[in-house]
PDB file of C-alpha atoms in Angstrom:
ATOM      1  CA  UNK A   1     -35.032  -7.176  -2.380  1.00 47.00           C
ATOM      2  CA  UNK A   2     -38.642  -7.215  -1.151  1.00 49.00           C
ATOM      3  CA  UNK A   3     -41.561  -8.773  -3.009  1.00 50.00           C
ATOM      4  CA  UNK A   4     -44.452  -6.425  -3.604  1.00 50.00           C
ATOM      5  CA  UNK A   5     -47.715  -7.301  -1.903  1.00 51.00           C
ATOM      6  CA  UNK A   6     -49.619  -7.679  -5.185  1.00 50.00           C
ATOM      7  CA  UNK A   7     -46.981  -9.812  -6.913  1.00 48.00           C
ATOM      8  CA  UNK A   8     -47.358 -13.504  -7.589  1.00 48.00           C
ATOM      9  CA  UNK A   9     -44.821 -16.292  -7.210  1.00 48.00           C
ATOM     10  CA  UNK A  10     -43.612 -15.877 -10.776  1.00 44.00           C
ATOM     11  CA  UNK A  11     -42.098 -12.508  -9.863  1.00 41.00           C
ATOM     12  CA  UNK A  12     -39.158 -14.293  -8.267  1.00 41.00           C
ATOM     13  CA  UNK A  13     -38.083 -15.477 -11.711  1.00 42.00           C
ATOM     14  CA  UNK A  14     -35.554 -12.964 -13.080  1.00 37.00           C
ATOM     15  CA  UNK A  15     -35.316 -12.612 -16.827  1.00 39.00           C
ATOM     16  CA  UNK A  16     -32.283 -10.946 -18.410  1.00 39.00           C
ATOM     17  CA  UNK A  17     -32.772  -8.603 -21.320  1.00 40.00           C
ATOM     18  CA  UNK A  18     -30.306  -8.483 -24.177  1.00 42.00           C
ATOM     19  CA  UNK A  19     -29.027  -5.054 -23.083  1.00 44.00           C
ATOM     20  CA  UNK A  20     -29.355  -4.723 -19.291  1.00 42.00           C
ATOM     21  CA  UNK A  21     -29.252  -1.286 -17.716  1.00 43.00           C
ATOM     22  CA  UNK A  22     -26.285  -0.807 -15.365  1.00 43.00           C
ATOM     23  CA  UNK A  23     -27.866   1.801 -13.092  1.00 42.00           C
ATOM     24  CA  UNK A  24     -31.294   3.192 -12.367  1.00 40.00           C
ATOM     25  CA  UNK A  25     -31.963   6.618 -10.862  1.00 40.00           C
ATOM     26  CA  UNK A  26     -35.227   7.902  -9.551  1.00 39.00           C
ATOM     27  CA  UNK A  27     -36.801  10.560 -11.739  1.00 38.00           C
ATOM     28  CA  UNK A  28     -38.199  12.252  -8.652  1.00 35.00           C
ATOM     29  CA  UNK A  29     -35.062  12.312  -6.469  1.00 41.00           C
ATOM     30  CA  UNK A  30     -32.022  13.353  -8.477  1.00 41.00           C
ATOM     31  CA  UNK A  31     -29.657  13.106  -5.523  1.00 44.00           C
ATOM     32  CA  UNK A  32     -30.489   9.584  -4.457  1.00 47.00           C
ATOM     33  CA  UNK A  33     -27.706   6.966  -4.940  1.00 49.00           C
ATOM     34  CA  UNK A  34     -27.848   4.717  -8.025  1.00 51.00           C
ATOM     35  CA  UNK A  35     -29.399   1.262  -7.719  1.00 52.00           C
ATOM     36  CA  UNK A  36     -27.161  -1.442  -9.178  1.00 48.00           C
ATOM     37  CA  UNK A  37     -28.590  -4.599 -10.677  1.00 52.00           C
ATOM     38  CA  UNK A  38     -26.911  -7.651  -9.218  1.00 54.00           C
ATOM     39  CA  UNK A  39     -26.587  -9.260 -12.641  1.00 56.00           C
ATOM     40  CA  UNK A  40     -24.756  -6.224 -14.020  1.00 56.00           C
ATOM     41  CA  UNK A  41     -22.427  -6.088 -11.037  1.00 51.00           C
ATOM     42  CA  UNK A  42     -21.527  -9.761 -11.419  1.00 63.00           C
ATOM     43  CA  UNK A  43     -21.022  -9.332 -15.141  1.00 66.00           C
ATOM     44  CA  UNK A  44     -18.697  -6.346 -14.722  1.00 69.00           C
ATOM     45  CA  UNK A  45     -16.756  -8.178 -12.006  1.00 77.00           C
ATOM     46  CA  UNK A  46     -16.366 -11.258 -14.196  1.00 80.00           C
ATOM     47  CA  UNK A  47     -15.257  -9.065 -17.097  1.00 82.00           C
ATOM     48  CA  UNK A  48     -12.648  -7.350 -14.936  1.00 78.00           C
ATOM     49  CA  UNK A  49     -11.342 -10.712 -13.706  1.00 82.00           C
ATOM     50  CA  UNK A  50     -11.138 -12.000 -17.275  1.00 87.00           C
ATOM     51  CA  UNK A  51      -9.195  -8.951 -18.425  1.00 86.00           C
ATOM     52  CA  UNK A  52      -6.870  -9.270 -15.456  1.00 86.00           C
ATOM     53  CA  UNK A  53      -6.209 -12.931 -16.278  1.00 89.00           C
ATOM     54  CA  UNK A  54      -5.473 -12.083 -19.903  1.00 92.00           C
ATOM     55  CA  UNK A  55      -3.140  -9.264 -18.903  1.00 92.00           C
ATOM     56  CA  UNK A  56      -1.312 -11.488 -16.415  1.00 94.00           C
ATOM     57  CA  UNK A  57      -0.947 -14.152 -19.098  1.00 94.00           C
ATOM     58  CA  UNK A  58       0.575 -11.601 -21.472  1.00 94.00           C
ATOM     59  CA  UNK A  59       3.005 -10.414 -18.785  1.00 95.00           C
ATOM     60  CA  UNK A  60       4.160 -13.997 -18.254  1.00 95.00           C
ATOM     61  CA  UNK A  61       4.604 -14.588 -21.973  1.00 94.00           C
ATOM     62  CA  UNK A  62       6.590 -11.378 -22.424  1.00 94.00           C
ATOM     63  CA  UNK A  63       8.798 -12.067 -19.404  1.00 95.00           C
ATOM     64  CA  UNK A  64       9.617 -15.614 -20.512  1.00 95.00           C
ATOM     65  CA  UNK A  65      10.449 -14.391 -23.986  1.00 94.00           C
ATOM     66  CA  UNK A  66      12.768 -11.763 -22.522  1.00 94.00           C
ATOM     67  CA  UNK A  67      14.876 -14.304 -20.615  1.00 94.00           C
ATOM     68  CA  UNK A  68      14.856 -16.971 -23.329  1.00 92.00           C
ATOM     69  CA  UNK A  69      18.260 -15.882 -24.689  1.00 91.00           C
ATOM     70  CA  UNK A  70      19.904 -15.077 -21.353  1.00 93.00           C
ATOM     71  CA  UNK A  71      21.708 -17.011 -18.615  1.00 92.00           C
ATOM     72  CA  UNK A  72      18.318 -17.304 -16.922  1.00 94.00           C
ATOM     73  CA  UNK A  73      16.884 -19.506 -19.653  1.00 92.00           C
ATOM     74  CA  UNK A  74      15.109 -22.462 -18.066  1.00 90.00           C
ATOM     75  CA  UNK A  75      14.406 -20.712 -14.757  1.00 93.00           C
ATOM     76  CA  UNK A  76      10.778 -21.343 -13.770  1.00 94.00           C
ATOM     77  CA  UNK A  77       9.168 -17.933 -13.710  1.00 95.00           C
ATOM     78  CA  UNK A  78       5.736 -16.656 -12.664  1.00 95.00           C
ATOM     79  CA  UNK A  79       4.584 -13.049 -12.987  1.00 96.00           C
ATOM     80  CA  UNK A  80       1.865 -12.200 -10.476  1.00 95.00           C
ATOM     81  CA  UNK A  81      -0.670  -9.369 -10.565  1.00 93.00           C
ATOM     82  CA  UNK A  82      -1.280  -8.856  -6.822  1.00 92.00           C
ATOM     83  CA  UNK A  83      -4.706  -8.156  -5.380  1.00 91.00           C
ATOM     84  CA  UNK A  84      -5.407  -5.888  -2.420  1.00 91.00           C
ATOM     85  CA  UNK A  85      -7.741  -5.877   0.559  1.00 92.00           C
ATOM     86  CA  UNK A  86      -9.011  -3.478   3.185  1.00 94.00           C
ATOM     87  CA  UNK A  87      -5.914  -3.895   5.350  1.00 95.00           C
ATOM     88  CA  UNK A  88      -3.657  -2.792   2.507  1.00 95.00           C
ATOM     89  CA  UNK A  89      -5.922   0.182   1.870  1.00 95.00           C
ATOM     90  CA  UNK A  90      -5.638   1.217   5.492  1.00 95.00           C
ATOM     91  CA  UNK A  91      -1.856   0.866   5.367  1.00 95.00           C
ATOM     92  CA  UNK A  92      -1.728   3.105   2.311  1.00 95.00           C
ATOM     93  CA  UNK A  93      -3.836   5.774   4.027  1.00 96.00           C
ATOM     94  CA  UNK A  94      -1.541   5.629   7.065  1.00 94.00           C
ATOM     95  CA  UNK A  95       1.637   6.161   5.052  1.00 94.00           C
ATOM     96  CA  UNK A  96       0.189   8.635   2.577  1.00 94.00           C
ATOM     97  CA  UNK A  97      -1.115  10.887   5.343  1.00 94.00           C
ATOM     98  CA  UNK A  98       2.485  11.546   6.359  1.00 93.00           C
ATOM     99  CA  UNK A  99       4.144  11.503   2.935  1.00 95.00           C
ATOM    100  CA  UNK A 100       1.720  13.280   0.607  1.00 95.00           C
ATOM    101  CA  UNK A 101       2.448  16.841   1.859  1.00 95.00           C
ATOM    102  CA  UNK A 102       6.120  16.286   1.035  1.00 95.00           C
ATOM    103  CA  UNK A 103       5.292  14.688  -2.325  1.00 95.00           C
ATOM    104  CA  UNK A 104       2.977  17.539  -3.332  1.00 95.00           C
ATOM    105  CA  UNK A 105       5.547  20.164  -2.348  1.00 95.00           C
ATOM    106  CA  UNK A 106       8.253  18.372  -4.323  1.00 93.00           C
ATOM    107  CA  UNK A 107       5.980  18.089  -7.360  1.00 93.00           C
ATOM    108  CA  UNK A 108       5.097  21.779  -7.071  1.00 93.00           C
ATOM    109  CA  UNK A 109       8.794  22.697  -7.299  1.00 92.00           C
ATOM    110  CA  UNK A 110       9.542  20.276 -10.128  1.00 88.00           C
ATOM    111  CA  UNK A 111       6.571  21.026 -12.389  1.00 86.00           C
ATOM    112  CA  UNK A 112       7.978  24.397 -13.612  1.00 84.00           C
ATOM    113  CA  UNK A 113      11.180  22.602 -14.602  1.00 80.00           C
ATOM    114  CA  UNK A 114       9.210  20.025 -16.560  1.00 76.00           C
ATOM    115  CA  UNK A 115       7.232  22.774 -18.283  1.00 71.00           C
ATOM    116  CA  UNK A 116      10.487  24.525 -19.172  1.00 61.00           C
ATOM    117  CA  UNK A 117      11.844  21.249 -20.556  1.00 58.00           C
ATOM    118  CA  UNK A 118       8.791  20.878 -22.781  1.00 54.00           C
ATOM    119  CA  UNK A 119       9.263  24.391 -24.124  1.00 48.00           C
ATOM    120  CA  UNK A 120      12.891  23.870 -25.167  1.00 53.00           C
ATOM    121  CA  UNK A 121      13.586  24.298 -28.841  1.00 58.00           C
ATOM    122  CA  UNK A 122      16.104  21.439 -29.007  1.00 57.00           C
ATOM    123  CA  UNK A 123      15.884  17.930 -27.593  1.00 64.00           C
ATOM    124  CA  UNK A 124      19.161  16.191 -26.753  1.00 68.00           C
ATOM    125  CA  UNK A 125      20.260  12.587 -26.354  1.00 67.00           C
ATOM    126  CA  UNK A 126      20.083  11.636 -30.059  1.00 64.00           C
ATOM    127  CA  UNK A 127      22.400   9.685 -32.355  1.00 66.00           C
ATOM    128  CA  UNK A 128      22.196  12.446 -34.955  1.00 64.00           C
ATOM    129  CA  UNK A 129      20.893  15.970 -35.185  1.00 69.00           C
ATOM    130  CA  UNK A 130      21.680  19.560 -35.989  1.00 65.00           C
ATOM    131  CA  UNK A 131      23.493  20.452 -32.761  1.00 69.00           C
ATOM    132  CA  UNK A 132      26.545  18.713 -31.260  1.00 72.00           C
ATOM    133  CA  UNK A 133      26.624  18.376 -27.449  1.00 71.00           C
ATOM    134  CA  UNK A 134      30.218  17.938 -26.299  1.00 71.00           C
ATOM    135  CA  UNK A 135      29.250  17.105 -22.697  1.00 70.00           C
ATOM    136  CA  UNK A 136      27.359  14.029 -23.896  1.00 71.00           C
ATOM    137  CA  UNK A 137      30.576  12.326 -25.075  1.00 71.00           C
ATOM    138  CA  UNK A 138      31.326  11.386 -21.469  1.00 68.00           C
ATOM    139  CA  UNK A 139      28.448   8.894 -21.553  1.00 69.00           C
ATOM    140  CA  UNK A 140      29.930   6.932 -24.486  1.00 70.00           C
ATOM    141  CA  UNK A 141      26.505   5.969 -25.778  1.00 69.00           C
ATOM    142  CA  UNK A 142      26.888   7.861 -29.110  1.00 68.00           C
ATOM    143  CA  UNK A 143      23.903  10.079 -28.286  1.00 71.00           C
ATOM    144  CA  UNK A 144      25.937  13.233 -28.834  1.00 69.00           C
ATOM    145  CA  UNK A 145      23.479  15.333 -30.810  1.00 72.00           C
ATOM    146  CA  UNK A 146      20.383  17.457 -30.285  1.00 71.00           C
ATOM    147  CA  UNK A 147      17.662  17.944 -32.828  1.00 67.00           C
ATOM    148  CA  UNK A 148      15.098  20.661 -33.251  1.00 64.00           C
ATOM    149  CA  UNK A 149      11.671  19.779 -31.938  1.00 57.00           C
ATOM    150  CA  UNK A 150       8.658  19.860 -34.258  1.00 55.00           C
ATOM    151  CA  UNK A 151       5.731  21.902 -32.940  1.00 47.00           C
ATOM    152  CA  UNK A 152       3.871  18.771 -31.829  1.00 44.00           C
ATOM    153  CA  UNK A 153       6.791  16.973 -30.203  1.00 48.00           C
ATOM    154  CA  UNK A 154       7.982  17.399 -26.623  1.00 45.00           C
ATOM    155  CA  UNK A 155      10.465  15.630 -24.331  1.00 50.00           C
ATOM    156  CA  UNK A 156       8.949  12.800 -22.299  1.00 84.00           C
ATOM    157  CA  UNK A 157       9.876  10.533 -19.414  1.00 90.00           C
ATOM    158  CA  UNK A 158       8.918   7.057 -18.217  1.00 94.00           C
ATOM    159  CA  UNK A 159      10.038   5.574 -14.888  1.00 96.00           C
ATOM    160  CA  UNK A 160      10.416   1.977 -13.717  1.00 97.00           C
ATOM    161  CA  UNK A 161      10.922   1.046 -10.075  1.00 96.00           C
ATOM    162  CA  UNK A 162      12.284  -2.356  -9.094  1.00 96.00           C
ATOM    163  CA  UNK A 163      11.892  -3.474  -5.472  1.00 95.00           C
ATOM    164  CA  UNK A 164      14.004  -6.248  -3.970  1.00 92.00           C
ATOM    165  CA  UNK A 165      11.644  -8.483  -1.940  1.00 93.00           C
ATOM    166  CA  UNK A 166      14.292 -10.771  -0.482  1.00 91.00           C
ATOM    167  CA  UNK A 167      13.935 -12.083   3.079  1.00 91.00           C
ATOM    168  CA  UNK A 168      16.620  -9.748   4.419  1.00 87.00           C
ATOM    169  CA  UNK A 169      14.367  -6.762   3.656  1.00 89.00           C
ATOM    170  CA  UNK A 170      12.472  -7.586   6.864  1.00 88.00           C
ATOM    171  CA  UNK A 171      15.404  -6.446   9.028  1.00 86.00           C
ATOM    172  CA  UNK A 172      16.081  -2.998  10.460  1.00 89.00           C
ATOM    173  CA  UNK A 173      12.970  -1.355   9.031  1.00 88.00           C
ATOM    174  CA  UNK A 174      14.123  -1.749   5.416  1.00 90.00           C
ATOM    175  CA  UNK A 175      10.736  -2.945   4.177  1.00 91.00           C
ATOM    176  CA  UNK A 176       8.983   0.066   5.676  1.00 92.00           C
ATOM    177  CA  UNK A 177      11.591   2.365   4.114  1.00 92.00           C
ATOM    178  CA  UNK A 178      11.115   0.708   0.724  1.00 93.00           C
ATOM    179  CA  UNK A 179       7.324   1.089   0.911  1.00 94.00           C
ATOM    180  CA  UNK A 180       7.663   4.772   1.755  1.00 94.00           C
ATOM    181  CA  UNK A 181      10.021   5.305  -1.164  1.00 94.00           C
ATOM    182  CA  UNK A 182       7.755   3.406  -3.563  1.00 96.00           C
ATOM    183  CA  UNK A 183       4.654   5.297  -2.459  1.00 96.00           C
ATOM    184  CA  UNK A 184       6.419   8.664  -2.764  1.00 96.00           C
ATOM    185  CA  UNK A 185       7.799   7.955  -6.241  1.00 96.00           C
ATOM    186  CA  UNK A 186       4.469   6.570  -7.432  1.00 96.00           C
ATOM    187  CA  UNK A 187       2.409   9.541  -6.234  1.00 96.00           C
ATOM    188  CA  UNK A 188       5.005  12.027  -7.489  1.00 95.00           C
ATOM    189  CA  UNK A 189       4.861  10.494 -10.963  1.00 94.00           C
ATOM    190  CA  UNK A 190       1.065  10.503 -10.898  1.00 94.00           C
ATOM    191  CA  UNK A 191       0.958  14.205 -10.032  1.00 93.00           C
ATOM    192  CA  UNK A 192       3.511  15.034 -12.741  1.00 91.00           C
ATOM    193  CA  UNK A 193       1.794  12.788 -15.347  1.00 91.00           C
ATOM    194  CA  UNK A 194       4.860  10.560 -15.675  1.00 93.00           C
ATOM    195  CA  UNK A 195       4.125   6.921 -16.628  1.00 94.00           C
ATOM    196  CA  UNK A 196       5.495   4.573 -13.976  1.00 96.00           C
ATOM    197  CA  UNK A 197       6.056   0.813 -13.775  1.00 96.00           C
ATOM    198  CA  UNK A 198       6.671  -0.800 -10.368  1.00 97.00           C
ATOM    199  CA  UNK A 199       7.686  -4.449 -10.035  1.00 97.00           C
ATOM    200  CA  UNK A 200       8.856  -6.449  -7.034  1.00 96.00           C
ATOM    201  CA  UNK A 201      10.752  -9.723  -7.232  1.00 95.00           C
ATOM    202  CA  UNK A 202      12.096 -12.637  -5.240  1.00 95.00           C
ATOM    203  CA  UNK A 203      13.590 -16.057  -5.997  1.00 94.00           C
ATOM    204  CA  UNK A 204      13.370 -19.669  -4.822  1.00 94.00           C
ATOM    205  CA  UNK A 205       9.903 -19.649  -3.298  1.00 93.00           C
ATOM    206  CA  UNK A 206       9.603 -23.266  -4.448  1.00 93.00           C
ATOM    207  CA  UNK A 207      11.142 -25.693  -6.924  1.00 90.00           C
ATOM    208  CA  UNK A 208       8.275 -25.009  -9.305  1.00 92.00           C
ATOM    209  CA  UNK A 209       8.571 -21.226  -8.884  1.00 94.00           C
ATOM    210  CA  UNK A 210      12.249 -20.317  -9.000  1.00 94.00           C
ATOM    211  CA  UNK A 211      11.576 -16.679  -9.863  1.00 95.00           C
ATOM    212  CA  UNK A 212       8.593 -14.598  -8.779  1.00 96.00           C
ATOM    213  CA  UNK A 213       7.781 -11.165 -10.190  1.00 96.00           C
ATOM    214  CA  UNK A 214       4.999  -8.989  -8.792  1.00 97.00           C
ATOM    215  CA  UNK A 215       3.528  -6.446 -11.219  1.00 96.00           C
ATOM    216  CA  UNK A 216       2.146  -3.801  -8.879  1.00 96.00           C
ATOM    217  CA  UNK A 217       1.801  -1.159 -11.601  1.00 95.00           C
ATOM    218  CA  UNK A 218       2.393  -1.412 -15.334  1.00 95.00           C
ATOM    219  CA  UNK A 219       2.643   0.999 -18.244  1.00 93.00           C
ATOM    220  CA  UNK A 220       0.063  -0.928 -20.288  1.00 91.00           C
ATOM    221  CA  UNK A 221      -2.664  -1.171 -17.672  1.00 90.00           C
ATOM    222  CA  UNK A 222      -3.054   1.852 -15.413  1.00 89.00           C
ATOM    223  CA  UNK A 223      -5.358   1.373 -12.437  1.00 89.00           C
ATOM    224  CA  UNK A 224      -6.077   3.893  -9.678  1.00 89.00           C
ATOM    225  CA  UNK A 225      -6.140   0.983  -7.213  1.00 91.00           C
ATOM    226  CA  UNK A 226      -2.481   0.211  -7.924  1.00 94.00           C
ATOM    227  CA  UNK A 227      -1.532   2.461  -4.992  1.00 95.00           C
ATOM    228  CA  UNK A 228      -3.151  -0.103  -2.679  1.00 96.00           C
ATOM    229  CA  UNK A 229      -1.388  -3.017  -4.377  1.00 95.00           C
ATOM    230  CA  UNK A 230       1.942  -1.376  -3.542  1.00 96.00           C
ATOM    231  CA  UNK A 231       1.312  -2.009   0.134  1.00 95.00           C
ATOM    232  CA  UNK A 232       1.531  -5.741  -0.619  1.00 94.00           C
ATOM    233  CA  UNK A 233       5.328  -5.508  -0.988  1.00 95.00           C
ATOM    234  CA  UNK A 234       6.809  -8.182   1.302  1.00 93.00           C
ATOM    235  CA  UNK A 235      10.091  -9.722   2.426  1.00 91.00           C
ATOM    236  CA  UNK A 236       9.963 -13.198   0.887  1.00 92.00           C
ATOM    237  CA  UNK A 237      12.986 -15.311  -0.114  1.00 93.00           C
ATOM    238  CA  UNK A 238      16.178 -14.969  -2.208  1.00 92.00           C
ATOM    239  CA  UNK A 239      16.920 -12.490  -4.998  1.00 92.00           C
ATOM    240  CA  UNK A 240      17.950 -13.005  -8.635  1.00 94.00           C
ATOM    241  CA  UNK A 241      18.608  -9.368  -9.483  1.00 93.00           C
ATOM    242  CA  UNK A 242      19.907  -9.712 -13.030  1.00 93.00           C
ATOM    243  CA  UNK A 243      16.803 -11.549 -14.167  1.00 96.00           C
ATOM    244  CA  UNK A 244      14.507  -8.991 -12.546  1.00 96.00           C
ATOM    245  CA  UNK A 245      16.399  -6.071 -14.093  1.00 95.00           C
ATOM    246  CA  UNK A 246      16.238  -7.678 -17.535  1.00 96.00           C
ATOM    247  CA  UNK A 247      12.465  -8.221 -17.378  1.00 97.00           C
ATOM    248  CA  UNK A 248      11.741  -4.698 -16.129  1.00 97.00           C
ATOM    249  CA  UNK A 249      14.223  -3.002 -18.462  1.00 96.00           C
ATOM    250  CA  UNK A 250      12.737  -4.777 -21.478  1.00 96.00           C
ATOM    251  CA  UNK A 251       9.261  -3.462 -20.670  1.00 96.00           C
ATOM    252  CA  UNK A 252      10.636   0.022 -20.115  1.00 96.00           C
ATOM    253  CA  UNK A 253      12.632  -0.077 -23.359  1.00 94.00           C
ATOM    254  CA  UNK A 254       9.403  -0.730 -25.294  1.00 93.00           C
ATOM    255  CA  UNK A 255       7.795   2.444 -23.935  1.00 93.00           C
ATOM    256  CA  UNK A 256       7.370   5.314 -26.425  1.00 90.00           C
ATOM    257  CA  UNK A 257       8.809   7.944 -24.067  1.00 90.00           C
ATOM    258  CA  UNK A 258      12.208   9.358 -24.985  1.00 87.00           C
ATOM    259  CA  UNK A 259      13.849   9.413 -21.540  1.00 91.00           C
ATOM    260  CA  UNK A 260      13.696   6.204 -19.493  1.00 95.00           C
ATOM    261  CA  UNK A 261      14.823   5.807 -15.899  1.00 96.00           C
ATOM    262  CA  UNK A 262      15.019   2.527 -13.981  1.00 97.00           C
ATOM    263  CA  UNK A 263      15.459   2.773 -10.201  1.00 95.00           C
ATOM    264  CA  UNK A 264      16.407  -0.349  -8.244  1.00 94.00           C
ATOM    265  CA  UNK A 265      15.787  -0.494  -4.479  1.00 92.00           C
ATOM    266  CA  UNK A 266      17.829  -3.289  -2.904  1.00 90.00           C
ATOM    267  CA  UNK A 267      19.422  -4.136   0.430  1.00 85.00           C
ATOM    268  CA  UNK A 268      21.985  -6.701  -0.690  1.00 78.00           C
ATOM    269  CA  UNK A 269      23.954  -8.361  -3.434  1.00 80.00           C
ATOM    270  CA  UNK A 270      22.290 -11.032  -5.592  1.00 86.00           C
ATOM    271  CA  UNK A 271      21.995 -14.546  -4.230  1.00 87.00           C
ATOM    272  CA  UNK A 272      19.793 -17.371  -5.527  1.00 92.00           C
ATOM    273  CA  UNK A 273      19.951 -21.139  -5.948  1.00 90.00           C
ATOM    274  CA  UNK A 274      21.765 -23.013  -7.289  1.00 85.00           C
ATOM    275  CA  UNK A 275      24.838 -20.937  -8.019  1.00 89.00           C
ATOM    276  CA  UNK A 276      23.568 -17.418  -8.760  1.00 92.00           C
ATOM    277  CA  UNK A 277      25.837 -15.488  -6.404  1.00 91.00           C
ATOM    278  CA  UNK A 278      29.197 -13.773  -6.132  1.00 90.00           C
ATOM    279  CA  UNK A 279      31.090 -12.667  -9.221  1.00 90.00           C
ATOM    280  CA  UNK A 280      28.865 -14.694 -11.549  1.00 93.00           C
ATOM    281  CA  UNK A 281      25.716 -12.859 -10.479  1.00 92.00           C
ATOM    282  CA  UNK A 282      27.446  -9.467 -10.338  1.00 90.00           C
ATOM    283  CA  UNK A 283      28.777  -9.937 -13.880  1.00 92.00           C
ATOM    284  CA  UNK A 284      25.300 -10.874 -15.130  1.00 93.00           C
ATOM    285  CA  UNK A 285      23.892  -7.696 -13.601  1.00 93.00           C
ATOM    286  CA  UNK A 286      26.632  -5.531 -15.103  1.00 93.00           C
ATOM    287  CA  UNK A 287      26.140  -7.047 -18.543  1.00 94.00           C
ATOM    288  CA  UNK A 288      22.365  -6.528 -18.291  1.00 94.00           C
ATOM    289  CA  UNK A 289      22.805  -2.910 -17.249  1.00 94.00           C
ATOM    290  CA  UNK A 290      25.278  -2.256 -20.069  1.00 93.00           C
ATOM    291  CA  UNK A 291      22.982  -3.905 -22.634  1.00 94.00           C
ATOM    292  CA  UNK A 292      19.987  -1.768 -21.730  1.00 95.00           C
ATOM    293  CA  UNK A 293      21.997   1.407 -21.296  1.00 94.00           C
ATOM    294  CA  UNK A 294      22.773   1.024 -24.994  1.00 93.00           C
ATOM    295  CA  UNK A 295      19.001   0.929 -25.531  1.00 93.00           C
ATOM    296  CA  UNK A 296      18.629   4.299 -23.824  1.00 92.00           C
ATOM    297  CA  UNK A 297      17.779   3.320 -20.251  1.00 94.00           C
ATOM    298  CA  UNK A 298      19.431   5.128 -17.325  1.00 94.00           C
ATOM    299  CA  UNK A 299      19.901   3.076 -14.145  1.00 95.00           C
ATOM    300  CA  UNK A 300      19.843   4.379 -10.584  1.00 92.00           C
ATOM    301  CA  UNK A 301      20.535   2.139  -7.567  1.00 90.00           C
ATOM    302  CA  UNK A 302      19.153   2.864  -4.110  1.00 88.00           C
ATOM    303  CA  UNK A 303      21.067   0.666  -1.652  1.00 85.00           C
ATOM    304  CA  UNK A 304      19.539   0.478   1.832  1.00 84.00           C
ATOM    305  CA  UNK A 305      21.365  -2.473   3.387  1.00 75.00           C
ATOM    306  CA  UNK A 306      24.806  -3.618   4.498  1.00 74.00           C
ATOM    307  CA  UNK A 307      26.023  -4.311   0.940  1.00 74.00           C
ATOM    308  CA  UNK A 308      26.041  -0.696  -0.243  1.00 80.00           C
ATOM    309  CA  UNK A 309      29.647  -0.860  -1.437  1.00 81.00           C
ATOM    310  CA  UNK A 310      29.022  -4.044  -3.472  1.00 80.00           C
ATOM    311  CA  UNK A 311      25.865  -2.603  -5.016  1.00 83.00           C
ATOM    312  CA  UNK A 312      27.768   0.574  -5.865  1.00 84.00           C
ATOM    313  CA  UNK A 313      30.449  -1.453  -7.640  1.00 82.00           C
ATOM    314  CA  UNK A 314      27.838  -3.378  -9.619  1.00 84.00           C
ATOM    315  CA  UNK A 315      25.912  -0.349 -10.840  1.00 84.00           C
ATOM    316  CA  UNK A 316      28.876   1.987 -11.177  1.00 78.00           C
TER     317      UNK A 316
END
């Protein structure tokens, strides 16, 4: 800012009006860039930080409530809302340049199928309805019926993606593979207007933080910058898979969409201190999966490590 030649010393004193203007545009040059007041910029930044803190606080409260009646009760948990920087932006641009042509082509092929699904007269996967679907009995979830759709109702889908951020993900290019998969699924869902939730998790970072969850994207707070946050996925420490699945599945179960899919990307079987490993951990995961399958969530495991057979046995 430059002081005009005819101004006095009092001009350096800035007074704030009750309703400050966020931008000013020259009346003579319509194409010139807007001029932002520093006070407005600071105020909007502070407001965004406040909202982010409140949202992160709510995520922590919800997550702790979810595990309060499980075997994970008492585990010290923190849900983070990661930030991003220029380096993460550049990493996203590097990966997306290669992947986006494939993602767009896949979305182009799938969109007609989604449009056909919306136009169907009957919607399946219901506990009752006017049409019995014999093939659904194989699922044993009692959703054996289809019902006729009202004119204003259409099938819908929500997706959750869980990413294992254990230390072993740093080996053999697994982390890079996971980032590519996450980016592709995220951008595909964005193109197809499918709500998507993406969380990462690790365990035993410290004695005061026994479980860490990273909310990269969430159904309740959609941000275009989330694609850059995804590049912050890291290989960190141990993994407490059952707890992570329970937290993510609970958020997905609360979504209004009818069809709900949870995809878990992991390179190994669960292992966390003190004794969360082996059959005990596997049983916890199986019980969690069964509990939320009854709530209408379909699980899909993507195993990318040496424990593929164990992961297959856990998820079925």
